[in-house]
XYZ file of C-alpha atoms in Angstrom:
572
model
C 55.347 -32.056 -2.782
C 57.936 -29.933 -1.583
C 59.794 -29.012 -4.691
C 56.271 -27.991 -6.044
C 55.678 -25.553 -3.091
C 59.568 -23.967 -3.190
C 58.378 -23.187 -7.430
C 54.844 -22.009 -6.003
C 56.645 -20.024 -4.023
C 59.102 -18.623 -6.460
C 56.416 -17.405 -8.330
C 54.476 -15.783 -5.847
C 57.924 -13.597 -4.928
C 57.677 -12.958 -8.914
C 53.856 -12.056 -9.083
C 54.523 -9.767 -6.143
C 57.286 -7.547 -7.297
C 54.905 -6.855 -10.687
C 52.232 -6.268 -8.195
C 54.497 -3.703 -5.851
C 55.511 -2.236 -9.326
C 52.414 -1.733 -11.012
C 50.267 -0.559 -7.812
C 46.397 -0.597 -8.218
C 45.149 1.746 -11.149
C 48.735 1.785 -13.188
C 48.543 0.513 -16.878
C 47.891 -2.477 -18.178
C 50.250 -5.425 -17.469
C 51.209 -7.925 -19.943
C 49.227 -10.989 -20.039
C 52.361 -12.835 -19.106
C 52.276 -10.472 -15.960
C 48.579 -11.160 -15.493
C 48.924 -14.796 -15.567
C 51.767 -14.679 -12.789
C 49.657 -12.031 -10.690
C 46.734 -14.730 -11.101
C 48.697 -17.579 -10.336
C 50.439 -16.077 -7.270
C 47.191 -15.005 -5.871
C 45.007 -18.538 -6.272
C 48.772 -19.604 -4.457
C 47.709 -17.664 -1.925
C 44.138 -18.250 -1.674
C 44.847 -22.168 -1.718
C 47.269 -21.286 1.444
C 44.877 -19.470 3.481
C 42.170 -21.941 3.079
C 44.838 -24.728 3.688
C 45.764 -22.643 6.890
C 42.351 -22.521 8.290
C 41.428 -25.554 7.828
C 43.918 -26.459 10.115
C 43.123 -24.239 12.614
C 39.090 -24.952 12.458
C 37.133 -25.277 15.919
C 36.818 -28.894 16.848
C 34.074 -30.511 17.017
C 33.388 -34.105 19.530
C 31.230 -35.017 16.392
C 30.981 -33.982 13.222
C 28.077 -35.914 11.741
C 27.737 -39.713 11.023
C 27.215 -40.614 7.136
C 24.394 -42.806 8.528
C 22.373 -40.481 9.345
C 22.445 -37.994 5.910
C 19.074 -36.367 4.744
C 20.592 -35.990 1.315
C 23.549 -37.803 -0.217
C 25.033 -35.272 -3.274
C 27.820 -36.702 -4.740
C 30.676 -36.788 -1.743
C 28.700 -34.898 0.517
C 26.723 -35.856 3.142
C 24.138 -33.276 4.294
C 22.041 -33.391 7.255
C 20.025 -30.862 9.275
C 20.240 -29.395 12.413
C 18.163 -28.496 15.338
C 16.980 -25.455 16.261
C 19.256 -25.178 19.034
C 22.187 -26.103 16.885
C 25.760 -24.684 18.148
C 26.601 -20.942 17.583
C 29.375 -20.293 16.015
C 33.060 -19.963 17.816
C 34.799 -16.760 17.647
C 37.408 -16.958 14.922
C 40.825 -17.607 15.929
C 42.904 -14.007 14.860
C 46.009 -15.854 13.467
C 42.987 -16.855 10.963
C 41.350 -13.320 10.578
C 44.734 -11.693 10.259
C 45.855 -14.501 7.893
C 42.600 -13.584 5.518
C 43.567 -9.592 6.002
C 47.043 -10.591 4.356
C 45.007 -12.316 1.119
C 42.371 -9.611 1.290
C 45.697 -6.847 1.020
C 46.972 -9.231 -2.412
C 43.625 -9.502 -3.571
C 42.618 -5.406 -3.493
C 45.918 -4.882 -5.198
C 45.732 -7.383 -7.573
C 42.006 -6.582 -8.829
C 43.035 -3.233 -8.894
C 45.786 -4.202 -11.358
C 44.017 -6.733 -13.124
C 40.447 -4.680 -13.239
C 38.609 -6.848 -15.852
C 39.661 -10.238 -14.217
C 35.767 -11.879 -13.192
C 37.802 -14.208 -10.623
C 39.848 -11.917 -8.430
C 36.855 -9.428 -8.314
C 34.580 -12.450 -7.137
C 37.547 -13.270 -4.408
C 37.682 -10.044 -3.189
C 33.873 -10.109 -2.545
C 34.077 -13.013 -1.217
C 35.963 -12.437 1.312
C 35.026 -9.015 2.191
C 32.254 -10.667 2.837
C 33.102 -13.521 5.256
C 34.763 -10.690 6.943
C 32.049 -8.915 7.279
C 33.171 -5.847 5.073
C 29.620 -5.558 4.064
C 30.308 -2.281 2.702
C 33.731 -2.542 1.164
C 32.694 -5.596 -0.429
C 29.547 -3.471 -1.965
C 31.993 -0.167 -2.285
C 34.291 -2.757 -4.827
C 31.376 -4.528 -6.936
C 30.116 -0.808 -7.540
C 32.837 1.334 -7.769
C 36.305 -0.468 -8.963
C 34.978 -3.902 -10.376
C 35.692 -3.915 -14.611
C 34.730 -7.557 -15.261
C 31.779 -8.667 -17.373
C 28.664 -6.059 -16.157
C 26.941 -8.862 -15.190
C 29.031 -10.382 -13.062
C 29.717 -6.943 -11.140
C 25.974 -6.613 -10.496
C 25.600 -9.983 -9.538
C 28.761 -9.759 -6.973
C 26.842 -6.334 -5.158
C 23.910 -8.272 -5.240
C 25.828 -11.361 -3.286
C 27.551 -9.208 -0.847
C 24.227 -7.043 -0.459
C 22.133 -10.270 0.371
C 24.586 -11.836 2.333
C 24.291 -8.187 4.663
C 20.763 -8.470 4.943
C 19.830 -5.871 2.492
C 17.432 -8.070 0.686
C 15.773 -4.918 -1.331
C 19.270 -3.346 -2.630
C 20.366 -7.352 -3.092
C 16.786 -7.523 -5.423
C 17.599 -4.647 -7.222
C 21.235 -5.495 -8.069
C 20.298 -9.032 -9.065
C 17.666 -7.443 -11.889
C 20.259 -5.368 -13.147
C 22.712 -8.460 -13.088
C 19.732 -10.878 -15.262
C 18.776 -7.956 -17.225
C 22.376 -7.722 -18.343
C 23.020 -11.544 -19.770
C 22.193 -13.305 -22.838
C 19.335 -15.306 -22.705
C 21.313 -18.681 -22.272
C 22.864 -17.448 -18.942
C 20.265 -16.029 -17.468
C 18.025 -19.090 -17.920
C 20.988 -21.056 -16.230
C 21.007 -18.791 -13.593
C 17.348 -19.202 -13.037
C 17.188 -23.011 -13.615
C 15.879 -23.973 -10.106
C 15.289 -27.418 -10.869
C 17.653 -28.862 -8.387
C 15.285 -27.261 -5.849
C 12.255 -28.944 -6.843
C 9.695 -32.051 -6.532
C 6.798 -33.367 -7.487
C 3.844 -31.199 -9.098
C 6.247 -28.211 -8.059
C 9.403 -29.809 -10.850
C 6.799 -30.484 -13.299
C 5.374 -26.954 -13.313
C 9.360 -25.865 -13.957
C 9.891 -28.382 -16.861
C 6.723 -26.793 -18.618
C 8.040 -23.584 -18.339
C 10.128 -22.194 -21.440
C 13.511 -20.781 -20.478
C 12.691 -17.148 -21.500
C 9.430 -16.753 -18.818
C 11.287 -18.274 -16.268
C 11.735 -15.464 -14.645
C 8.022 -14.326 -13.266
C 7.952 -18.118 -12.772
C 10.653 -18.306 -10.356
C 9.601 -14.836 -8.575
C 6.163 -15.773 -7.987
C 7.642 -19.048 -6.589
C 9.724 -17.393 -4.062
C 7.344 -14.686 -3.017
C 5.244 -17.289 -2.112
C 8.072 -18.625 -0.061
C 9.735 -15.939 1.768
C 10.525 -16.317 5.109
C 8.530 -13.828 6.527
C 7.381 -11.254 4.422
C 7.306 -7.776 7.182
C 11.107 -8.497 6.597
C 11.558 -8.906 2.864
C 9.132 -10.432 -0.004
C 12.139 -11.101 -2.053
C 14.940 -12.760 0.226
C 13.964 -16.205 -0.918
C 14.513 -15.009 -4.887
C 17.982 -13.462 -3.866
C 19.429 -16.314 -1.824
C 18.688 -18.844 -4.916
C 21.007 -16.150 -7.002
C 22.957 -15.336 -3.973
C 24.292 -19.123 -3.994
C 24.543 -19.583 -7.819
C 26.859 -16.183 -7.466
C 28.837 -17.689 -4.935
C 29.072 -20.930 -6.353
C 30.582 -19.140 -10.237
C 33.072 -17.232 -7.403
C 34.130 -20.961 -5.611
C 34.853 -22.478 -8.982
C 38.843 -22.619 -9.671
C 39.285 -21.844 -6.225
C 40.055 -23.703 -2.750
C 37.651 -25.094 -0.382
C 37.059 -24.578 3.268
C 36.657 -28.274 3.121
C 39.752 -29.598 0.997
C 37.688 -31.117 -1.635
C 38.170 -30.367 -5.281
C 35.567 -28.142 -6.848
C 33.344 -30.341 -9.095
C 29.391 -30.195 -9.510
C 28.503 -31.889 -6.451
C 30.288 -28.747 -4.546
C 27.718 -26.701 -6.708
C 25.002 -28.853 -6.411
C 25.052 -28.254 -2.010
C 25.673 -24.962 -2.450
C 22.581 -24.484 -4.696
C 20.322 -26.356 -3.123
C 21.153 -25.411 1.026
C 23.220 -22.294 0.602
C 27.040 -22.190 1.466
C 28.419 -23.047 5.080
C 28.278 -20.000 7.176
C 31.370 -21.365 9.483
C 33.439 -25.206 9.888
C 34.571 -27.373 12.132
C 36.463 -30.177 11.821
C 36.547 -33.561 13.925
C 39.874 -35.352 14.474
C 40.271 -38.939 13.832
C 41.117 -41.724 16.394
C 44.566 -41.796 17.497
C 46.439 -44.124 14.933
C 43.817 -43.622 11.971
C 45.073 -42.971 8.404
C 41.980 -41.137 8.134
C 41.997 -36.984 7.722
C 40.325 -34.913 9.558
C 36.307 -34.782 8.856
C 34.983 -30.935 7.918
C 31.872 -30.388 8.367
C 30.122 -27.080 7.315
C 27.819 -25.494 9.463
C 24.271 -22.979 8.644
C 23.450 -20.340 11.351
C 20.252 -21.781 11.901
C 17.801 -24.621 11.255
C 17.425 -24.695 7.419
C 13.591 -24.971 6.558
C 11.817 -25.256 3.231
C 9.716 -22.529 1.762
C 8.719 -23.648 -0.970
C 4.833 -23.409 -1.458
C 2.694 -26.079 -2.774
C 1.839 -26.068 -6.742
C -1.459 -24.943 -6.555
C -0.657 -21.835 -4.822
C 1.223 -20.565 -8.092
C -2.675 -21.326 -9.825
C -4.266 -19.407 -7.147
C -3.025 -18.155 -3.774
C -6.236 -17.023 -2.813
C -6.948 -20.932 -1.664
C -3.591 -20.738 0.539
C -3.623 -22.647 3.486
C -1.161 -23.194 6.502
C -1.336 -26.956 5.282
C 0.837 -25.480 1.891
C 4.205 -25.141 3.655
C 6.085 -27.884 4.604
C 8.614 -26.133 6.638
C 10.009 -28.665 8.717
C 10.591 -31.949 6.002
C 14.259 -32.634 7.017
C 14.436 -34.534 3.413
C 13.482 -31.451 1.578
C 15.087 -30.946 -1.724
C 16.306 -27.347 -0.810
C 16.474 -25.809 2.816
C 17.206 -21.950 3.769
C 18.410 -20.729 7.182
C 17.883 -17.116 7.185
C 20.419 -15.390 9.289
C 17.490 -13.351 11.015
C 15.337 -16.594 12.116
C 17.934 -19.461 13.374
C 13.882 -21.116 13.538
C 10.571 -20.655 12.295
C 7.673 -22.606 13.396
C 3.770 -22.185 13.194
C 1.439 -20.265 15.969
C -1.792 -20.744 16.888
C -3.518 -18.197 15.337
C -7.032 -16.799 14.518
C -7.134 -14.850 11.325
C -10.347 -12.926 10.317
C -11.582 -10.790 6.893
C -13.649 -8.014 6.707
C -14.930 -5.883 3.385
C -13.671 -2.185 3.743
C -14.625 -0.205 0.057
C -12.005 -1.396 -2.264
C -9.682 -2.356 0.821
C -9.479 -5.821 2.681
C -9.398 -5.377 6.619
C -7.672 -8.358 8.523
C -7.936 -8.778 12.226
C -5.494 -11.332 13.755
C -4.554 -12.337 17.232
C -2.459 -15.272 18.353
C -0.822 -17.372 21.163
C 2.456 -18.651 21.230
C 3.142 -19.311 25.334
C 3.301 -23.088 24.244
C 6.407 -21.795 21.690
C 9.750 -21.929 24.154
C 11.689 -20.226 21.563
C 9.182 -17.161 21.920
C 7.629 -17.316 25.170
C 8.876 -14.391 27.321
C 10.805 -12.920 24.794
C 10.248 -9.511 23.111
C 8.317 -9.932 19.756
C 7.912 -7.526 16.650
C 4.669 -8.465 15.485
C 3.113 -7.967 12.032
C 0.067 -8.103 9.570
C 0.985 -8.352 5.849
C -1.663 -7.989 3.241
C -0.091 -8.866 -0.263
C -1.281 -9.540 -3.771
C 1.847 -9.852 -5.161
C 5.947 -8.929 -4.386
C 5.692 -5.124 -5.096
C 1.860 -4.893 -3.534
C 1.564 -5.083 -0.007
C 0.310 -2.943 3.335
C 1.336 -3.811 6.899
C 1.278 -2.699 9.980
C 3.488 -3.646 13.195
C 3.859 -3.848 17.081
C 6.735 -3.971 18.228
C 7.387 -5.410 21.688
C 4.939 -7.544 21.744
C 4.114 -10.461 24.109
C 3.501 -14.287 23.770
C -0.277 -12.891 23.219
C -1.602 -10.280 21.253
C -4.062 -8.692 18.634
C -2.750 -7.036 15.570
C -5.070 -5.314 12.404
C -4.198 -3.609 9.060
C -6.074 -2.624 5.753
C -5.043 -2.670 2.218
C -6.201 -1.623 -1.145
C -5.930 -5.248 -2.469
C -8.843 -7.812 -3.326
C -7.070 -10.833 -2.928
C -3.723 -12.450 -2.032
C -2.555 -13.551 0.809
C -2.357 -12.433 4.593
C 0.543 -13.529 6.980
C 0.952 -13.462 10.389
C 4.529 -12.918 11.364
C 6.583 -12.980 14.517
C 10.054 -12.417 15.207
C 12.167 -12.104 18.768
C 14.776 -9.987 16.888
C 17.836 -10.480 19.215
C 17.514 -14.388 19.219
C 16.455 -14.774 15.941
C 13.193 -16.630 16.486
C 10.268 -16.404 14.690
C 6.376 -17.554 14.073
C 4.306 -17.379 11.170
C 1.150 -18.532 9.537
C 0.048 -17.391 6.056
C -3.520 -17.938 4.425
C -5.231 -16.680 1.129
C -7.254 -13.841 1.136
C -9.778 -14.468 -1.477
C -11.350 -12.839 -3.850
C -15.220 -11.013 -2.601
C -18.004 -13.229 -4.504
C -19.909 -11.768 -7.588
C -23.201 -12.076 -5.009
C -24.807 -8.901 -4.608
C -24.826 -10.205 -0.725
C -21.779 -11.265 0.906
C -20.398 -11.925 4.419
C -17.172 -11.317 5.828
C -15.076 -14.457 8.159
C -16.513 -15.053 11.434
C -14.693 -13.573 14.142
C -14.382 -15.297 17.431
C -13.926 -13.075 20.545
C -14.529 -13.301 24.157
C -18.365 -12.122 24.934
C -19.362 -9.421 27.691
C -22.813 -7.513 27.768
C -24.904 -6.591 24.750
C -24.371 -8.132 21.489
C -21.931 -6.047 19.768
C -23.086 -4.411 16.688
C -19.529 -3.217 15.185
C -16.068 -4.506 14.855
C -14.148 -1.953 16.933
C -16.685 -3.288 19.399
C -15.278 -7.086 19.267
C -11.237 -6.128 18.237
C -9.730 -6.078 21.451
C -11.529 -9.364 22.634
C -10.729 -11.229 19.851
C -9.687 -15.055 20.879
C -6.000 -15.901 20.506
C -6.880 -18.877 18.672
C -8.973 -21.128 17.346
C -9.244 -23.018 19.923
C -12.323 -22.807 22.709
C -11.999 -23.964 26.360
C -15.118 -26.232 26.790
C -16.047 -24.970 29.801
C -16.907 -21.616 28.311
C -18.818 -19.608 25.747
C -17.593 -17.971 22.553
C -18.453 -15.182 20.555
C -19.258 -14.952 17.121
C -19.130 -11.876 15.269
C -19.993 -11.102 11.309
C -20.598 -8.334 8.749
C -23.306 -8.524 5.747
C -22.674 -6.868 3.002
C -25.133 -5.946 0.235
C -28.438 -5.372 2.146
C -30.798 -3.232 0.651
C -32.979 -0.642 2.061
C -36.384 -3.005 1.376
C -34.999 -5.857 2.556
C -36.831 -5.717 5.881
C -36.201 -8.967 8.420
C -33.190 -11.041 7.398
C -33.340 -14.751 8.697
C -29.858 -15.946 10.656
C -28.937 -19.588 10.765
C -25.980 -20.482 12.940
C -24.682 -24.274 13.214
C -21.987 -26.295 15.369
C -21.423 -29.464 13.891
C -18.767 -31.701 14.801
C -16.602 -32.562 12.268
C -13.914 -35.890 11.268
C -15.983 -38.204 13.711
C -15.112 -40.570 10.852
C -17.413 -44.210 9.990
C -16.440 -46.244 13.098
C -17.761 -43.657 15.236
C -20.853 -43.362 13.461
C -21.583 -47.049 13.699
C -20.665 -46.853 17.421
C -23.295 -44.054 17.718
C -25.923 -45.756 15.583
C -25.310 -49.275 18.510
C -24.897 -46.540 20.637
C -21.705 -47.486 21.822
C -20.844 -44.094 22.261
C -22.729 -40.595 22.755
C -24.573 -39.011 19.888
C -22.110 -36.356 18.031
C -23.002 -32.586 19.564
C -24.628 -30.400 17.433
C -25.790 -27.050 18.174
C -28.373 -24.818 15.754
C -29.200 -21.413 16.336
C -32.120 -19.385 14.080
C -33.466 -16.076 14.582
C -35.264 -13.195 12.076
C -34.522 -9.165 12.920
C -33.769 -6.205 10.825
C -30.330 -5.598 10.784
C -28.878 -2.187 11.286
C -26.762 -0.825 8.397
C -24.289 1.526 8.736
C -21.663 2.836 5.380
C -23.223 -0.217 3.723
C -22.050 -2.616 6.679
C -24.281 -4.730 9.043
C -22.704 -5.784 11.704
C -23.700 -8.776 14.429
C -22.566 -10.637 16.961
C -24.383 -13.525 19.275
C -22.883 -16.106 22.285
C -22.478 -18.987 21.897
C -22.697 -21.801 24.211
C -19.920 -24.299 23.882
C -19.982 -26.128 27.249
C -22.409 -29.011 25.840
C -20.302 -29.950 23.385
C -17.795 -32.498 23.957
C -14.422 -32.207 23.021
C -13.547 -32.108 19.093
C -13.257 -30.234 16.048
C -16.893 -28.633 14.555
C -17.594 -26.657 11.650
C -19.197 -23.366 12.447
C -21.545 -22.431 9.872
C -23.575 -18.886 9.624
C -26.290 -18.652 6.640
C -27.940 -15.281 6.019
C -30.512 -15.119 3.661
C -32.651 -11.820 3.167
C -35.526 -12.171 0.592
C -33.971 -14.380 -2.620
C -30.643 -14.279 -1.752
C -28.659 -16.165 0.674
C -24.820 -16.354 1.313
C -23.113 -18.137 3.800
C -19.204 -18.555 5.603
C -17.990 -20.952 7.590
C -15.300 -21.452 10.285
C -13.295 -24.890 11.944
C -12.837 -24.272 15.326
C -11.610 -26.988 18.224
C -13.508 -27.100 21.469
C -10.803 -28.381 24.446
């Protein structure tokens, strides 16, 4: 061991004095040259990864193999909590250690311009440094390797900043760039998949995988008022960073081989390590264990959605399945959890209106914390309107229009300085073919007349979908479609319980237990109709109705035609 570190080091004096001679933009070097400047600096990579390891934060625990939500190869991987440890400040013999390597590395792929592995080191770690810009200055300006792979590298180093939209647009160039066989590879995201979701891949032929794989992510990202893309550049993001850790050292020690690949593919590459020392008078080394900035979730939508996201449903994420086959911690949301929410549609022209409110005070990561809130309306990754409110509370009512006719609507909330967020996302579907239609029903909290307009209801609309029973609700609609003969249009409105299940009907029919509630509501009046729109709203009385879930149900029918919408709502 030490004779092979005195040669090492031999050659790294050798590799040096070329590099001192040359300096960054000479001529070309000999390939003899350019293997010794390569060798000395993966020498000197493998010595700064060997020196921080030993200098890593320790941890009381690192992680018990018992407990591993995914076994890959030699790795054990397990998620966190949401209020998993922050990150230690890095020890400065370690960040002036990495300047030193960063110093060799600008030099030597400077020298050696068309080498694809020192230009992916000095990204690399440019980025861990934080040299967002350098890193993106270098994959622009001075790296000669494969096109490709110089797109792809600004891509990495633009993602890994949080500038999802310049990371999106480097990341085209970068597929546009490669054969067919490589960019397929690099959009093989089978590892990531299960189920109906895996068999959908397997169908797909290697040269469409592309919209495939877009759609797929779109579907998924985080939260779409920050980026509809950031899900599509992470998966590329780690595939770049994985090509840049092969033939290189590890943070960990381990050799590179595919289960390194396989982790960093499917959950993203540590963001910091720590390392746990063994008992005293083990033969055992020390245990790294890498570490995400947040709680890794799963965005992947269900299949269907990629059929039709007009029949989206909160039910379609799975964000929380801790055995997930993939898991992404965005470094703006350490957490992201669901919100009780109402959500509500309404017919504008060729636009979509959507009215949304919501309460999070039972959320402790949000509650009394500033929130930017927003509305997204989007039919597909380029197509979207939103609108925001920024400092926001636990409670709140948020609108915005777009010129789209289906897609899907989120809800999205984020406490920006501790990275928490909220979200719930439903289809917008497309307007029936009926030459009558009816928006959502709209719940809000009743005072005085019945309303007869929307901006009459907005700023009473009910956090939630969820009605105290000791109170009445609104209920507010728009027709669409009447026609000037139409005269009297006949209203039915209906509150039937709903999931009492066959037991309790039994126990009803011994009468065992209380009738289910029902309530039924009918009435005939002209509507008025204003730009085509005929808008209502009526109390209702909720405080006979015992707790449960009930189906809401308004049917308007006006001469032949009838339509009808419906709405679950839980009485409490």
């Amino acid at each position: 061991m030490f004779g092979v570190v005195m040669r090492a080091g031999a050659a790294v004096a050798f590799a040096r004095g070329i590099l001192l001679a040359q300096g960054p933009f000479a001529s070309p070097v000999s390939p003899a040259d350019s293997a010794r400047i390569v060798r000395m600096v993966r020498a000197e990579q493998m010595g700064f990864e060997s020196f921080r390891r030993n200098r890593l934060p320790e941890q009381s625990s690192g992680g018990s193999v018992d407990h591993c939500d995914a076994r890959i190869g030699r790795y054990c991987y397990w998620r966190g909590d949401d209020d998993d440890e922050q990150a230690p400040p890095e020890k400065p013999a370690i960040r002036d250690r990495r300047n030193t390597l960063l110093a060799t590395l600008d030099t030597a792929a400077h020298t050696l311009t068309g080498d694809g592995w020192l230009a992916g080191q000095n990204v690399r770690y440019l980025v861990e440094a934080d040299r967002i810009d350098d890193a993106l200055r270098f994959a622009r300006r001075d790296c000669r390797a494969e096109s490709y792979w110089c797109f792809a590298l600004a891509g990495f180093a633009a993602h890994a900043g949080g500038r999802f939209a310049i990371a999106d647009s480097e990341f085209t160039h970068a597929l546009a760039a490669m054969d067919a066989a490589e960019r397929a590879s690099w959009l093989d995201v089978e590892l990531l998949l299960t189920d109906d979701l895996a068999d959908r891949f397997k169908k797909v032929a290697p040269a469409d995988r592309e919209p495939f794989v877009r759609r797929m992510m779109w579907l998924g990202a985080p939260l779409l008022s920050i980026s509809p893309t950031d899900l599509f550049t992470e998966h590329l993001a780690r595939v770049t960073r994985a090509r840049i850790a092969e033939h290189s050292a590890t943070p960990d020690g381990t050799a590179w081989a595919d289960d390194v690949r396989d982790v960093m593919v499917r959950y993203g590459w540590p963001r910091w390590y720590s390392r746990t020392r063994p008992d005293v008078g083990s033969m055992r080394e020390p245990q790294i264990t890498g570490h995400d900035e947040g709680m890794p979730y799963d965005f992947l939508p269900r299949a269907r959605l990629l059929d039709s996201v007009t029949v989206a449903q909160r039910e379609d994420w799975d964000l929380d399945d801790r055995h997930a086959a993939t898991g992404y911690a965005p470094r703006y949301a350490r957490s992201v959890h669901d919100v009780p929410h109402q959500i509500a549609l309404f017919r504008r022209a060729d636009s979509t209106l959507a009215v949304a409110a919501w309460d999070a005070r039972r959320d402790t990561t949000l509650i009394g914390r500033s929130l930017d809130a927003a509305l997204v309306l989007s039919s597909d990754a380029d197509h979207s309107s939103m609108s925001r409110a920024p400092n926001s509370k636990a409670t709140g009512r948020i609108s915005t229009i777009g010129v789209i006719d289906s897609g899907i609507v989120s809800l999205e909330l984020l406490a920006t300085d501790d990275r928490r967020a909220a979200r719930v996302r439903v289809g917008v579907p497309r307007p029936p073919t009926s030459a009558m239609q009816l928006s959502d029903l709209l719940l809000y909290v009743p005072t005085g007349d019945a309303p007869l307009t929307l901006d009459a209801v907005r700023d009473s609309t009910l956090t939630s979908e969820t009605i105290p029973a000791s109170r009445s609700a609104g209920v507010y609609w728009e027709v669409y479609g009447l026609m000037l003969g139409d005269g009297q249009v006949h209203y039915t409105l209906t509150v039937e319980q709903v999931g009492t299940g066959l037991l309790r009907h039994i126990a009803e029919a011994l009468r065992f237990a209380d009738p289910t509630t029902a309530l039924r509501i009918q009435w005939d009046e002209v509507p008025q109709v204003t730009n085509g729109i005929a808008g209502r709203g009526v109390r209702v009385d909720f405080t006979q109705l015992r707790t449960g879930r009930y189906r809401l149900q308004l049917a308007v029918s006006a001469g032949d035609r009838t339509t009808q919408a419906f709405r679950v709502v839980e009485v409490r």
